Every structure is written in structure tokens, then in C-alpha cells.
């Protein structure tokens, strides 16, 4: 299957044109798509019509899938499909209403963080014909490469704590969250990861701390760690490292959870509906740079 790759003027992100993901991909096309994903870190396909089973089938070509810790937010009958939505049906939210409102990478708080996520846009809020609820992406390879040599040296060999519980109770737009159950807490203990990680497939260095879940750099006083994290967060999300995706219904977008971070833009509310479905690849071993 011949396809073309179109790049926006951003350090990451590319549109793949000429692929129908509802059809089984031949191995060569699939490998070329994987190569484009590695190179551009975020890739997307417009105008896709996929059933939940087809979403799963495409996702499984990329690897094994997670069952999200919040099963209450998954599509009924599909424990691998995490729903991100502001819609409430029969008095019950159909998914997570405030997922990803801060910069993060998916499952960075696990021993083996997710390799990537595959996000399908079923309903996109439109206000006066303009899409709302964009997603921002930041390239962690571009951010690392742009660091001064003195900062690269300072970060080398450092580890930081990533905490699901910290992220879970952070800024919310739908009121306070339900307490996590003891079982959910036991599945998500805090974990230490290298501040700079080597990408498991490309070998590139990626900054692996984020605003949402990283709480502390180890081996430093709290004040010093807070100051360094603050300095890093001010760097990571500079406009020159970003791509902002404006969604259309039928978009299928794949992001890399090692070389990128993302954040949802909550600039819409009911009656404008947003329904997105995410599958999440299982993890890769973390290697320090
Ligand atoms: C997520 O972080 O998985 C959700 C991103 C979004 O809703 O745009």
C-alpha cells in the first residue's frame, strides 16, 4: 500500500495519507508506518472509520495492550479501550472526564512505562464550526537536544520519582475525584525513573520528567529538586518543541510515550460533546542515558 507523509511545521507530528486502517496492513506498509512513527514521534491518519474491534486490531499490530487501572472508564466489554469523554449517560460518565489536563506521558508511573498510545476521535466538540479540545504534544528528544551542555551534565545519572497518586489528585475540571481504592493504590506504587532515558527503539535521548506525575529528583534536598524540576518544566513545554493537534472526527493518532508528552486543552463544555478512545501499549524496559 503506497502512502505519503506530510509534516506540519513543528518538530514532531506527521500526517500519513493514503492508508485505510480498517483494512489489514501488509507487513511492508506496517513497517514503513512504524518507521514514520519513530521518526516523527506523533503520526495521524484522517477520515478513519473503525469499530472498537478494528481499533484493537490495529493497536495490536503495534504490540500488547494495557488494561487501564481505571476500568470504570473503559468501554463496556473492552478492558483495553480507555474512554476520554465529557459525556454523561444515565447519570454516569462514559469515560474519564478530566484525563490528561496536565503535561504527562501515559503510564510513566509504572516500572515499565507504556511505549505508545493510539487515540481515535469519535466525537469532536465544535463551536461555531471550530474544533475545540485540541491535544498538545511536546518532543522530549528536541527538548533534550536543546539543553545546554552544563544542564545535560547535571542531569546525567539522575533519577526522579513518578507518582500516579500525585497525578490522579491534581488539577481537575469535574470536581474532586473519587478516592482510589486500596487495590488501585497497590497497583500503582511510586516509581523512580532516569531523568534522561534512552529510547528503546531509536536510541535517542529523551527527557523523562513531566509536570503531572514527577514529584522529586532523588539525591537532592526538596527545595533544590523543586527548583530543578521547575527549570526543566519551563524548558520542556516551550513553543519550539510543540505540535498542537486539532481533532476531526475519524482521526486516528499514535503518540510515543518515551519521546513525547501530551496535554489535553479543556476549552469546551457540554452540550459540546467530546468522545475519544485510547488503547495503550504495554511497557518497555527503561534504560538510563
Ligand atoms: C490522554 O492524556 O490520554 C488524553 C488526551 C486528550 O484527551 O486529548
mmCIF file of C-alpha atoms and ligand atoms in Angstrom, residues 82 84 99-101 104 106 119 133-135 247 255 262-265 274 276 278, ligand 1:
data_model
loop_
_atom_site.group_PDB
_atom_site.id
_atom_site.type_symbol
_atom_site.label_atom_id
_atom_site.label_comp_id
_atom_site.label_asym_id
_atom_site.label_seq_id
_atom_site.Cartn_x
_atom_site.Cartn_y
_atom_site.Cartn_z
ATOM 1 C CA UNK A 82 -9.920 3.690 27.782
ATOM 2 C CA UNK A 84 -11.795 10.003 27.427
ATOM 3 C CA UNK A 99 -7.773 12.837 31.661
ATOM 4 C CA UNK A 100 -4.521 14.442 30.666
ATOM 5 C CA UNK A 101 -5.171 18.070 31.621
ATOM 6 C CA UNK A 104 2.476 13.860 31.046
ATOM 7 C CA UNK A 106 0.964 7.707 29.658
ATOM 8 C CA UNK A 119 -6.171 7.575 20.084
ATOM 9 C CA UNK A 133 -10.484 20.127 22.756
ATOM 10 C CA UNK A 134 -7.155 20.023 20.897
ATOM 11 C CA UNK A 135 -4.255 17.977 22.229
ATOM 12 C CA UNK A 247 -9.070 16.986 16.010
ATOM 13 C CA UNK A 255 1.975 9.041 20.027
ATOM 14 C CA UNK A 262 0.967 15.469 25.792
ATOM 15 C CA UNK A 263 -1.726 17.598 27.389
ATOM 16 C CA UNK A 264 -5.439 17.992 26.633
ATOM 17 C CA UNK A 265 -6.866 21.500 26.170
ATOM 18 C CA UNK A 274 -16.020 15.019 23.071
ATOM 19 C CA UNK A 276 -12.163 9.810 22.294
ATOM 20 C CA UNK A 278 -7.449 5.241 23.638
HETATM 21 C C1 LIG B 1 -4.857 11.482 27.432
HETATM 22 O O1 LIG B 1 -3.981 12.043 28.086
HETATM 23 O O2 LIG B 1 -4.853 10.280 27.239
HETATM 24 C C2 LIG B 1 -5.991 12.323 26.893
HETATM 25 C C3 LIG B 1 -5.556 13.353 25.915
HETATM 26 C C4 LIG B 1 -6.719 14.115 25.351
HETATM 27 O O3 LIG B 1 -7.868 13.924 25.780
HETATM 28 O O4 LIG B 1 -6.517 14.948 24.475
#
